[in-house]
mmCIF file of C-alpha atoms in Angstrom:
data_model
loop_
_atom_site.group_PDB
_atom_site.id
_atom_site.type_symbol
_atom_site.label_atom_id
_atom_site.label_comp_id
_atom_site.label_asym_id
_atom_site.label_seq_id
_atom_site.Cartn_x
_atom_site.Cartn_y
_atom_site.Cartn_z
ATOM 1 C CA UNK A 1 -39.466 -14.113 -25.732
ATOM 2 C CA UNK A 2 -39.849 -10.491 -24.754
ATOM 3 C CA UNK A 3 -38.303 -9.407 -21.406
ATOM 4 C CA UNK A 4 -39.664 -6.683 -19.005
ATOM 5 C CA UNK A 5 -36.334 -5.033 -17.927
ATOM 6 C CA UNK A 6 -35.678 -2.055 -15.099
ATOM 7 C CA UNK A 7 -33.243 0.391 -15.469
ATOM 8 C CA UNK A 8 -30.100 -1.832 -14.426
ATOM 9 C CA UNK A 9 -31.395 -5.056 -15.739
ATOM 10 C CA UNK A 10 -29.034 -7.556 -17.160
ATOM 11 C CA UNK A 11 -29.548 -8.624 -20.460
ATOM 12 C CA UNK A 12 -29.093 -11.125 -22.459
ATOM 13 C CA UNK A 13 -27.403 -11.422 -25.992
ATOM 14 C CA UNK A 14 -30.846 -12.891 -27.584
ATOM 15 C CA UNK A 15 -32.896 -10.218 -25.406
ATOM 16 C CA UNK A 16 -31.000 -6.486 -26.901
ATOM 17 C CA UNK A 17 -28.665 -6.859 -29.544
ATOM 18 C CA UNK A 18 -26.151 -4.274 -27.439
ATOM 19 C CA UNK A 19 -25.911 -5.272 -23.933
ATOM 20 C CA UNK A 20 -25.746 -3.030 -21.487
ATOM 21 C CA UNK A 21 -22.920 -1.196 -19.819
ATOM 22 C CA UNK A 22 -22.425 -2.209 -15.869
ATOM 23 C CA UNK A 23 -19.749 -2.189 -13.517
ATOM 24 C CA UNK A 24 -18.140 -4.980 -10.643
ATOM 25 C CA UNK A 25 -16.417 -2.789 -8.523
ATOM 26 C CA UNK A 26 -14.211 -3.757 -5.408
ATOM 27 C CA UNK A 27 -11.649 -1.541 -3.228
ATOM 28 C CA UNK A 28 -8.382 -2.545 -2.455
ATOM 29 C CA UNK A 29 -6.639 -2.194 1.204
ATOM 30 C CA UNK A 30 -3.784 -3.918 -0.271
ATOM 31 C CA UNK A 31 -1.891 -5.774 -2.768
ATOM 32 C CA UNK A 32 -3.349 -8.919 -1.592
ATOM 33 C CA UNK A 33 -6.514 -8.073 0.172
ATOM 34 C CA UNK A 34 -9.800 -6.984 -2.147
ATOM 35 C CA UNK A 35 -13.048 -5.458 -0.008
ATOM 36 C CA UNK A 36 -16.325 -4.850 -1.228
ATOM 37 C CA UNK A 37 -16.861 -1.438 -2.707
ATOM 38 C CA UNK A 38 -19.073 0.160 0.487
ATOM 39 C CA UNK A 39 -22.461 0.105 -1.642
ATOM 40 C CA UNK A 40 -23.762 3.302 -0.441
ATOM 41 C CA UNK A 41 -21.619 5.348 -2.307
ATOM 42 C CA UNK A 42 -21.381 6.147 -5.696
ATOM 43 C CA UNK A 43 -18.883 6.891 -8.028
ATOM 44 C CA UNK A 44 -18.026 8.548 -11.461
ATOM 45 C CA UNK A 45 -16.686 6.805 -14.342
ATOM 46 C CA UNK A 46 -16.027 7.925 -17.962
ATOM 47 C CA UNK A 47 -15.193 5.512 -21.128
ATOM 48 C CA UNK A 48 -13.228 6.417 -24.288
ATOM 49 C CA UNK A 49 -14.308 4.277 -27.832
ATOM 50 C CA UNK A 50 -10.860 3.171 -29.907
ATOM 51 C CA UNK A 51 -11.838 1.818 -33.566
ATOM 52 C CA UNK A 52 -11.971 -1.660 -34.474
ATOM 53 C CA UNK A 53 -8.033 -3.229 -34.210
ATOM 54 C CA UNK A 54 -7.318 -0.145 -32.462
ATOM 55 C CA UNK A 55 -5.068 -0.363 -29.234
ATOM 56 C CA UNK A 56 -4.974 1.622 -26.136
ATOM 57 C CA UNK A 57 -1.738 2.162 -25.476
ATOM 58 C CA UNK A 58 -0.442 3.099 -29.172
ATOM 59 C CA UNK A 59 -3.583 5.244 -30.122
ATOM 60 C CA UNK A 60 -5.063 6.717 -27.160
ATOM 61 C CA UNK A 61 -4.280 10.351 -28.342
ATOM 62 C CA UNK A 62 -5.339 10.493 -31.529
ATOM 63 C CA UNK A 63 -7.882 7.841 -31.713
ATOM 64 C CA UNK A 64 -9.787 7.403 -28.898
ATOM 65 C CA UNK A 65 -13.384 9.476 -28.579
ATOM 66 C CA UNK A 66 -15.586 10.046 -25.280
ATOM 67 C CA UNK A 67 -18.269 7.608 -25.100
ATOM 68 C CA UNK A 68 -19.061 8.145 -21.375
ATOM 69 C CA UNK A 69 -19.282 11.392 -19.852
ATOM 70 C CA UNK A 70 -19.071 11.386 -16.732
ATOM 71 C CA UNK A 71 -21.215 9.027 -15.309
ATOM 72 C CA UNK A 72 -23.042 9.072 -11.529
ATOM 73 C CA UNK A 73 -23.031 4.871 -10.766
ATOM 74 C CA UNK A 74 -24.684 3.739 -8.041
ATOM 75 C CA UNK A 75 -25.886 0.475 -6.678
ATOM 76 C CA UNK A 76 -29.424 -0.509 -7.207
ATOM 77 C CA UNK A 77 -29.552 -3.732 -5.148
ATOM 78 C CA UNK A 78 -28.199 -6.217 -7.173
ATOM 79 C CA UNK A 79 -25.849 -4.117 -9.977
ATOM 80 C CA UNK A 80 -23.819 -0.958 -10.151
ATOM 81 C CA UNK A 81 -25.136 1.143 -13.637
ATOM 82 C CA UNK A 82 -26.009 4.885 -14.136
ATOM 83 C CA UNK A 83 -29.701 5.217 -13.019
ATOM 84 C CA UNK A 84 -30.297 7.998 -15.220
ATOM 85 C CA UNK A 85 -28.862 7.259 -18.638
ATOM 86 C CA UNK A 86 -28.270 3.780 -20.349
ATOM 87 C CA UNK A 87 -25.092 2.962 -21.884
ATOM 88 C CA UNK A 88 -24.460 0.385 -24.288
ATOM 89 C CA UNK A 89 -21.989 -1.795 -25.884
ATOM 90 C CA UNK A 90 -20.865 -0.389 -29.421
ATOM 91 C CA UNK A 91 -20.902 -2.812 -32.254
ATOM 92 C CA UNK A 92 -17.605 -2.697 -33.102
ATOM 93 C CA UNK A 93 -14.459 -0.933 -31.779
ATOM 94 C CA UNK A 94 -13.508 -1.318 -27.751
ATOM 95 C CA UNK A 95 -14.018 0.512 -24.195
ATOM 96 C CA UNK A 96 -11.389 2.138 -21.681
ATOM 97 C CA UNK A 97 -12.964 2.931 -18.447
ATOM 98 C CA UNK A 98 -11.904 5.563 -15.375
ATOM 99 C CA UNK A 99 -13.617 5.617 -12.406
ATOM 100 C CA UNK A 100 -13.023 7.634 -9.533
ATOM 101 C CA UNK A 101 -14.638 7.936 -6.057
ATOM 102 C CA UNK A 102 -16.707 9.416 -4.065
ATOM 103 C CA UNK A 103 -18.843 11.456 -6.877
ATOM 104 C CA UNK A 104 -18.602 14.117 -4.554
ATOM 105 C CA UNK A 105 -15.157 15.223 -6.297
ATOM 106 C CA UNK A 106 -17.087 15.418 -9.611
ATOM 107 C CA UNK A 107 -16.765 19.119 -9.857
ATOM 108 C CA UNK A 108 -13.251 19.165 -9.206
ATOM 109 C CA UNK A 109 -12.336 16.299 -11.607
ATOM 110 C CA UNK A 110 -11.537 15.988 -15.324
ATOM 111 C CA UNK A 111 -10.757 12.797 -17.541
ATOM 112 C CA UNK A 112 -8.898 13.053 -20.691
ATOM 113 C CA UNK A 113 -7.516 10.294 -22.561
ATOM 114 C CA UNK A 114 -3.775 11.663 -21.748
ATOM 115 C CA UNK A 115 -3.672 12.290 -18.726
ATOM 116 C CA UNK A 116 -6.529 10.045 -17.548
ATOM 117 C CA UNK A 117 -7.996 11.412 -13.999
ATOM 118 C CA UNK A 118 -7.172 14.984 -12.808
ATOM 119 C CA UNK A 119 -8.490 16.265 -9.507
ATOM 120 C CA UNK A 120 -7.022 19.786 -9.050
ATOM 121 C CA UNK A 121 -6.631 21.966 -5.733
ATOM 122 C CA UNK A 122 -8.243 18.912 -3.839
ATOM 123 C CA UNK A 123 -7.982 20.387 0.145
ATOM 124 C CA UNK A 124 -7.577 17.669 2.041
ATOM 125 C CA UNK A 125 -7.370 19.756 5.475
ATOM 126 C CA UNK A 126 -11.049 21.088 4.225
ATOM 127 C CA UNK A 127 -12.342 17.440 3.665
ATOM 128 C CA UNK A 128 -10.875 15.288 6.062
ATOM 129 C CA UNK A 129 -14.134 12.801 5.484
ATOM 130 C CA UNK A 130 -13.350 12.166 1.982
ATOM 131 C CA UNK A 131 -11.365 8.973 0.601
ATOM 132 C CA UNK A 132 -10.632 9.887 -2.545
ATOM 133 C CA UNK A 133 -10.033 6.661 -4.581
ATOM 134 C CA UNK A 134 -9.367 6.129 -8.410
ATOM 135 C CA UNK A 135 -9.506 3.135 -10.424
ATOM 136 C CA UNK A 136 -7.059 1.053 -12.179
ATOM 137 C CA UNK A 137 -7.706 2.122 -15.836
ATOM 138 C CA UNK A 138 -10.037 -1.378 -17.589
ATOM 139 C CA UNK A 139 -8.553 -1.124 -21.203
ATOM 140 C CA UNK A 140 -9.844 -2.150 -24.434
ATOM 141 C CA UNK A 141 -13.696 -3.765 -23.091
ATOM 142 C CA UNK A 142 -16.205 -5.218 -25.869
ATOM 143 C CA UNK A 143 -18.646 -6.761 -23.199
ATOM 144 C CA UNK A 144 -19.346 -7.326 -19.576
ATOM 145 C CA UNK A 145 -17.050 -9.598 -18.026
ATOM 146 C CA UNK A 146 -17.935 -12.184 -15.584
ATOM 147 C CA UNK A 147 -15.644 -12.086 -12.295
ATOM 148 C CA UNK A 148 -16.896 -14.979 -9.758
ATOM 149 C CA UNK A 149 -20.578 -14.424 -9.276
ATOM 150 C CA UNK A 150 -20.729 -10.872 -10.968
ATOM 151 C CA UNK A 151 -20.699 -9.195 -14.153
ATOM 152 C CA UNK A 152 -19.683 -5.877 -15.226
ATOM 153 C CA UNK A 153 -16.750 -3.892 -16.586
ATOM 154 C CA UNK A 154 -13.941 -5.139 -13.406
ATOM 155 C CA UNK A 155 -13.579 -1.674 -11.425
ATOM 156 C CA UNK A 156 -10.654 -2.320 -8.773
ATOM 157 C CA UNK A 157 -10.590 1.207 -6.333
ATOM 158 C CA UNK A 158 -7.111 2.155 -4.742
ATOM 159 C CA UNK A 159 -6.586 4.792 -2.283
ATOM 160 C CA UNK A 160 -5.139 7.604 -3.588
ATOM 161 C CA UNK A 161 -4.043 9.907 0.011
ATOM 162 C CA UNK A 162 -2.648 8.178 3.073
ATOM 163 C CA UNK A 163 -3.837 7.879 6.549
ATOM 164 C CA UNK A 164 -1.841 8.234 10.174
ATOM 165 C CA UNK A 165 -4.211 5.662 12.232
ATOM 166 C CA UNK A 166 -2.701 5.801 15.683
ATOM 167 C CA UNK A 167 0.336 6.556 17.631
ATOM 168 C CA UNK A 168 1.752 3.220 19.922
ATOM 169 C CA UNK A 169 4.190 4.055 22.391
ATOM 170 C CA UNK A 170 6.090 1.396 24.795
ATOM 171 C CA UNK A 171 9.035 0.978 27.161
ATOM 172 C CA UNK A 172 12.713 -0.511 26.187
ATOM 173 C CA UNK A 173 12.132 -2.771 29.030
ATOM 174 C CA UNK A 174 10.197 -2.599 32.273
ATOM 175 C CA UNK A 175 11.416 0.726 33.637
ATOM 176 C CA UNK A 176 8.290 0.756 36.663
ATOM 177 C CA UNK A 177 10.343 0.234 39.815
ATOM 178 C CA UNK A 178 12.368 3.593 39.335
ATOM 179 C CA UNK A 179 10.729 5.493 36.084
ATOM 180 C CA UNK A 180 7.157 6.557 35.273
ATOM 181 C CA UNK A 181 6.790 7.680 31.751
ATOM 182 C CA UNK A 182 4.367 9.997 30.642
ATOM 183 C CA UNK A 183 2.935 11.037 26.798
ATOM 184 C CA UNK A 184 1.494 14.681 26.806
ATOM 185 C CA UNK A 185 0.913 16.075 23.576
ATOM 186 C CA UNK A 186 1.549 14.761 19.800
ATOM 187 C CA UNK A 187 1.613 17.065 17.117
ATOM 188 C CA UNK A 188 1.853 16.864 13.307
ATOM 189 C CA UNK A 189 3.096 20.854 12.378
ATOM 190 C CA UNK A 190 3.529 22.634 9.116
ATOM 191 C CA UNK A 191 2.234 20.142 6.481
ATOM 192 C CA UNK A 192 1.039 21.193 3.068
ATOM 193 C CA UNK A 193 -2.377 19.578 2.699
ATOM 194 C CA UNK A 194 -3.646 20.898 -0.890
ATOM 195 C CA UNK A 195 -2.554 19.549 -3.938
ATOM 196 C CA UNK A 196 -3.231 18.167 -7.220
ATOM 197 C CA UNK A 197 -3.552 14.535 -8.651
ATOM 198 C CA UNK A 198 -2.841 13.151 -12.040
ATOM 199 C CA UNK A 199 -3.643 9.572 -12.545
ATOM 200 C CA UNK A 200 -2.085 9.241 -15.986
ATOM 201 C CA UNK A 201 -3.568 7.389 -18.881
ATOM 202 C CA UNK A 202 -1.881 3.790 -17.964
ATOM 203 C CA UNK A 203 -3.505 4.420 -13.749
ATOM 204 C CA UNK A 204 -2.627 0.780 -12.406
ATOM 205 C CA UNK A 205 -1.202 -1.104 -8.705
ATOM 206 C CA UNK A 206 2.227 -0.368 -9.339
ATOM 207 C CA UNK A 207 3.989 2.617 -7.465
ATOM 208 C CA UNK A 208 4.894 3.813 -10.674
ATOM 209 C CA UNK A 209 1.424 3.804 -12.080
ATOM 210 C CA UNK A 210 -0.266 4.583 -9.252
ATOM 211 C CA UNK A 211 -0.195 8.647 -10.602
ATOM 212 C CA UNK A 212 1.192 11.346 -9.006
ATOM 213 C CA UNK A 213 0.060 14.341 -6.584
ATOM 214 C CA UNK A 214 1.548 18.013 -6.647
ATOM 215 C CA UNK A 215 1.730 19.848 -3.545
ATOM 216 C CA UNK A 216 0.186 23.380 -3.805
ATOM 217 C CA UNK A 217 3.489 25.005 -2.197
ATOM 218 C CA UNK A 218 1.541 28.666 -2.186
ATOM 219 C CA UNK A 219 -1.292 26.920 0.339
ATOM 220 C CA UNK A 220 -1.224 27.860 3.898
ATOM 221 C CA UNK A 221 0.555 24.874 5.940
ATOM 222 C CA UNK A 222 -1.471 23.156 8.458
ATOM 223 C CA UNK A 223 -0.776 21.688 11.867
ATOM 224 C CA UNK A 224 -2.102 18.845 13.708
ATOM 225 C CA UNK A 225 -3.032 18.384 17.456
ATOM 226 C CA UNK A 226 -3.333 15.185 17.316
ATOM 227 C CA UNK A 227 -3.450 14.203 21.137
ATOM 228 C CA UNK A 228 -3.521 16.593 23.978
ATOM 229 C CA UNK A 229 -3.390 15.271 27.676
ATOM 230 C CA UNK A 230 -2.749 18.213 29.384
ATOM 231 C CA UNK A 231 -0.332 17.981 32.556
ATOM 232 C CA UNK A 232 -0.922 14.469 33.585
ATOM 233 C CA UNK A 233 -0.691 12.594 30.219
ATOM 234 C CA UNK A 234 -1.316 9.201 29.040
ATOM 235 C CA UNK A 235 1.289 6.944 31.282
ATOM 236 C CA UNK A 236 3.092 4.110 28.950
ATOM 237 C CA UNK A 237 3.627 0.915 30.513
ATOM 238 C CA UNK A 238 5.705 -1.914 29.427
ATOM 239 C CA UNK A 239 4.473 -4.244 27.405
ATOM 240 C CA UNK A 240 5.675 -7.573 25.429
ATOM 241 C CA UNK A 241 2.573 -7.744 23.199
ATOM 242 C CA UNK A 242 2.040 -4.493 21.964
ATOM 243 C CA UNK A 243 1.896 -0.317 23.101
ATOM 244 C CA UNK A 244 0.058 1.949 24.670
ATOM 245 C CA UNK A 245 -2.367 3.950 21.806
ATOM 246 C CA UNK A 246 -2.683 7.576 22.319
ATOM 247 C CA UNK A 247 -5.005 9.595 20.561
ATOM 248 C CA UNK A 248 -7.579 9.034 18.066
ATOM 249 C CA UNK A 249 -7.073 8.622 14.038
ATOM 250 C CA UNK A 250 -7.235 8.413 11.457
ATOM 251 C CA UNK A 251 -5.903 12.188 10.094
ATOM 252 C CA UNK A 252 -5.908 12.082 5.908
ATOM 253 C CA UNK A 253 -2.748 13.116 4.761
ATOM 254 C CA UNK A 254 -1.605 14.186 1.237
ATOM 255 C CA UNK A 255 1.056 12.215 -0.339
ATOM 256 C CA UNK A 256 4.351 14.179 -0.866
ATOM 257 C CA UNK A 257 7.927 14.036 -0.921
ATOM 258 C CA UNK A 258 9.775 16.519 1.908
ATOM 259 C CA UNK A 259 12.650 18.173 1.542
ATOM 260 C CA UNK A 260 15.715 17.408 3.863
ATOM 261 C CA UNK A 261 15.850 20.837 6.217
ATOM 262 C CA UNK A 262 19.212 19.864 6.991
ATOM 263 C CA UNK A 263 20.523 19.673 10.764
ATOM 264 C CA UNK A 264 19.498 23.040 12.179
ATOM 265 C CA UNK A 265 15.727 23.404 10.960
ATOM 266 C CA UNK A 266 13.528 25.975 11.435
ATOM 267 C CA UNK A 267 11.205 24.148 13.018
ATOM 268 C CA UNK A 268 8.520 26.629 12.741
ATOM 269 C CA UNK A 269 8.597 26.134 8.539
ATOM 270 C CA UNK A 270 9.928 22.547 8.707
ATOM 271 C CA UNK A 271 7.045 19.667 8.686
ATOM 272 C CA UNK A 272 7.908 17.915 11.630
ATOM 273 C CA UNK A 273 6.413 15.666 13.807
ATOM 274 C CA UNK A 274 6.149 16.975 18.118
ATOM 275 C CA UNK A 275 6.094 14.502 21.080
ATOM 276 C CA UNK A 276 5.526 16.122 24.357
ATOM 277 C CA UNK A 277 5.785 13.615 27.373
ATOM 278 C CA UNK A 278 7.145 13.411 31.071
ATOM 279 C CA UNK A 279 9.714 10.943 32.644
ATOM 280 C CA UNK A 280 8.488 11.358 36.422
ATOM 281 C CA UNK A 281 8.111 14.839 36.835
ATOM 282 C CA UNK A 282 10.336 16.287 34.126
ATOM 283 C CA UNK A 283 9.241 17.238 30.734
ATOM 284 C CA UNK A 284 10.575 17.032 27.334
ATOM 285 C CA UNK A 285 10.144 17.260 23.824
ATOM 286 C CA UNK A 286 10.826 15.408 20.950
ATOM 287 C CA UNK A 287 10.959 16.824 17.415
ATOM 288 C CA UNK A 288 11.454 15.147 14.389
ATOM 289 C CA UNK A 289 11.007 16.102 10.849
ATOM 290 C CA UNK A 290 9.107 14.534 8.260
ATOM 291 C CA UNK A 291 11.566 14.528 6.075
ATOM 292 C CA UNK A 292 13.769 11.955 8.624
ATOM 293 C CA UNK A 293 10.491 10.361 9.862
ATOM 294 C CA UNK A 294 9.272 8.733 6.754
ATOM 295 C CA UNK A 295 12.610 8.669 4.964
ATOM 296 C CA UNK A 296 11.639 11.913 2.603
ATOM 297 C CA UNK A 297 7.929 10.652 1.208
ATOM 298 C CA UNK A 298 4.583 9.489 2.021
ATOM 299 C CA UNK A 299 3.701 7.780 -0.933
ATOM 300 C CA UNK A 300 -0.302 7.071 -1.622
ATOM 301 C CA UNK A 301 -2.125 4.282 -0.033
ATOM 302 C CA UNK A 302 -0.443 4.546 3.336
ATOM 303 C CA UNK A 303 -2.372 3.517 6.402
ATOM 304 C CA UNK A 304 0.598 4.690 9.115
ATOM 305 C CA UNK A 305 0.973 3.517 12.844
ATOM 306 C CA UNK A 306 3.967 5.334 14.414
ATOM 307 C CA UNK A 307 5.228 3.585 17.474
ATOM 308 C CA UNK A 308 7.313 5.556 20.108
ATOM 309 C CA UNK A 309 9.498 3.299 22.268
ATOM 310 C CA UNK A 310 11.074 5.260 25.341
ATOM 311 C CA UNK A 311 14.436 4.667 26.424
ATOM 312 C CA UNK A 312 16.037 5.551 29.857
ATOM 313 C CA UNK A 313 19.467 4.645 28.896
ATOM 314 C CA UNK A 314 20.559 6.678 26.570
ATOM 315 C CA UNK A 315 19.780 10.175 24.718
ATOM 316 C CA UNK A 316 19.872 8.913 21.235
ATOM 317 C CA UNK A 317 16.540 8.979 19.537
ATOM 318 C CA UNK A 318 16.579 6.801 16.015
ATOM 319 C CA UNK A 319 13.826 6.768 13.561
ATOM 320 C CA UNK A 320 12.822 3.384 11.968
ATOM 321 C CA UNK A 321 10.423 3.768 9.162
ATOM 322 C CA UNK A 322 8.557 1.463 7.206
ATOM 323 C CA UNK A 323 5.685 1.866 4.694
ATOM 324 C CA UNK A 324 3.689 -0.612 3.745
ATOM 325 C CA UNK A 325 -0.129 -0.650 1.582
ATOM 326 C CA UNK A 326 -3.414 0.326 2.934
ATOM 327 C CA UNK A 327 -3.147 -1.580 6.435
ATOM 328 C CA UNK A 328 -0.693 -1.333 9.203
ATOM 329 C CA UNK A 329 2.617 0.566 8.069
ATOM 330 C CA UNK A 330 4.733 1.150 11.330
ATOM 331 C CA UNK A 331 6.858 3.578 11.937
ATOM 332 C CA UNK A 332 9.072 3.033 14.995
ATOM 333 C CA UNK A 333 11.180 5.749 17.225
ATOM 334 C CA UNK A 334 13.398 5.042 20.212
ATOM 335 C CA UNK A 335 13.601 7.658 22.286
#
């Protein structure tokens, strides 16, 4: 029986010989937690064909031939297909898939079957709006596949920058009989924010397949103000079930390793993180570099809290990172 079918239709086997080509995509916050892809906005994916018995990882170079170039997908209600081309299943031979997000970075973007996804001189200072994502590579695909209730080629988005969400500050103990505490200013200052990614051909959930950015070392350094409260400042109170937030997030960062300024840095070249806050009347700074903050790197798919605990007992400030995925990494300072 003959089938009227729109643009995205699904198809089945007795309808078209070749089905069509379309996609079940999800996003990732986590290694545990999967979101729905936000369905407004469309990505770009590319396939590469490998010959029949023909296997990704041992014949990718010489083998494998574009198939998909660069596809716009987009979500038409019910699937996720390119509205303006039709792409089919080949008759013999398999399907390796990239996808990266938003299509906005189309023009900056290649895909190669080497080196998989490249996006090159991405500014993320210039585009602090833009979650760049990239998909684990889908290797080696003769048909649709059918994941719960949908079916497509399974498209699994990770972050690929990280995010500083808020600042949380709090008391050792309950200082408010003899000591107000005060937070004036936070800064982020002298942090490279233009780079270059390379997914590699294997792009997966691992850190060690999760590709790789390169700083742009010749790009002009930017600095944050992330909070300013002028004189009177955001007062921190004691509290046994969480800190006081200051400021407003989240601030895109790009992922990067720092290098170790050593113990007399020149702050005004060193990435370094500035506190500015008052106990009572008196103020003070606190300076830390990145380097000692986040024990040398910010690795991708970061979502960073940094919580500032004040101490009156002592001058010793310590620095207690810990990163964790796409949700709430903490990063705690006693100051």
């Amino acid at each position: 029986m003959a089938a009227v079918l729109g643009a995205c239709s699904r198809m089945e086997q007795a309808e078209l010989p070749q089905l069509r080509i379309s996609y079940d995509v999800v996003q990732l916050r986590d290694t545990r937690v999967a979101e729905d892809y936000p369905t407004n906005r469309p990505f770009v994916s590319y396939a590469f064909m490998l010959p029949q018995g023909r296997t990704w990882a041992d014949n990718r170079a010489t083998d494998a031939a574009e198939y998909i170039s660069g596809a716009t997908v987009s979500f038409d209600g019910t699937h996720w297909c390119d509205h303006s081309k039709s792409y089919y299943w080949p008759s013999q031979g398999s399907l390796t898939f990239f996808s990266f997000s938003p299509s906005e970075l189309k023009s900056s973007t290649t895909v190669g079957s080497s080196n998989g996804v490249t996006i090159r001189g991405w500014d993320v200072h210039a585009n602090q709006a833009v979650d760049i994502m990239v998909a684990d590579v889908v290797t080696e695909q003769t048909a649709n596949s059918s994941i719960g209730p949908y079916t497509g080629v399974p498209t699994v988005f990770r972050h690929k920058l990280s995010q500083i969400v808020s600042f949380e500050f709090n008391t050792l103990k309950d200082y408010s009989a003899t000591t107000r505490f005060y937070v004036t200013g936070i800064a982020l200052n002298n942090l490279v924010q233009k780079g270059t990614y390379v997914s590699g051909a294997e792009v997966g959930k691992t850190s060690v397949l999760m590709g790789k950015w390169t700083p742009d070392g010749s790009s002009t350094a930017k600095s944050y103000k992330y909070y300013d409260g002028g004189t009177s400042g955001t007062e921190v109170v004691y509290s046994t079930t969480g800190g006081t937030r200051v400021g407003s997030g989240p601030l895109l960062i790009l992922p990067q390793t720092f290098t170790n300024p050593g113990d007399s840095p020149n702050w005004s070249l060193t990435p370094h993180l500035r506190i500015d806050y008052k106990i009572g009347s008196e103020a003070k700074t606190a300076l830390v570099s990145l380097y000692e903050l986040f024990s040398a790197e910010v690795s991708m798919n970061k979502s960073i809290t940094i919580r500032v605990t004040f101490n009156n007992e002592g001058n010793l400030i310590t620095w207690a990172p810990d990163q964790e995925d796409w949700t709430e990494s903490e990063f705690s300072i006693i100051m």
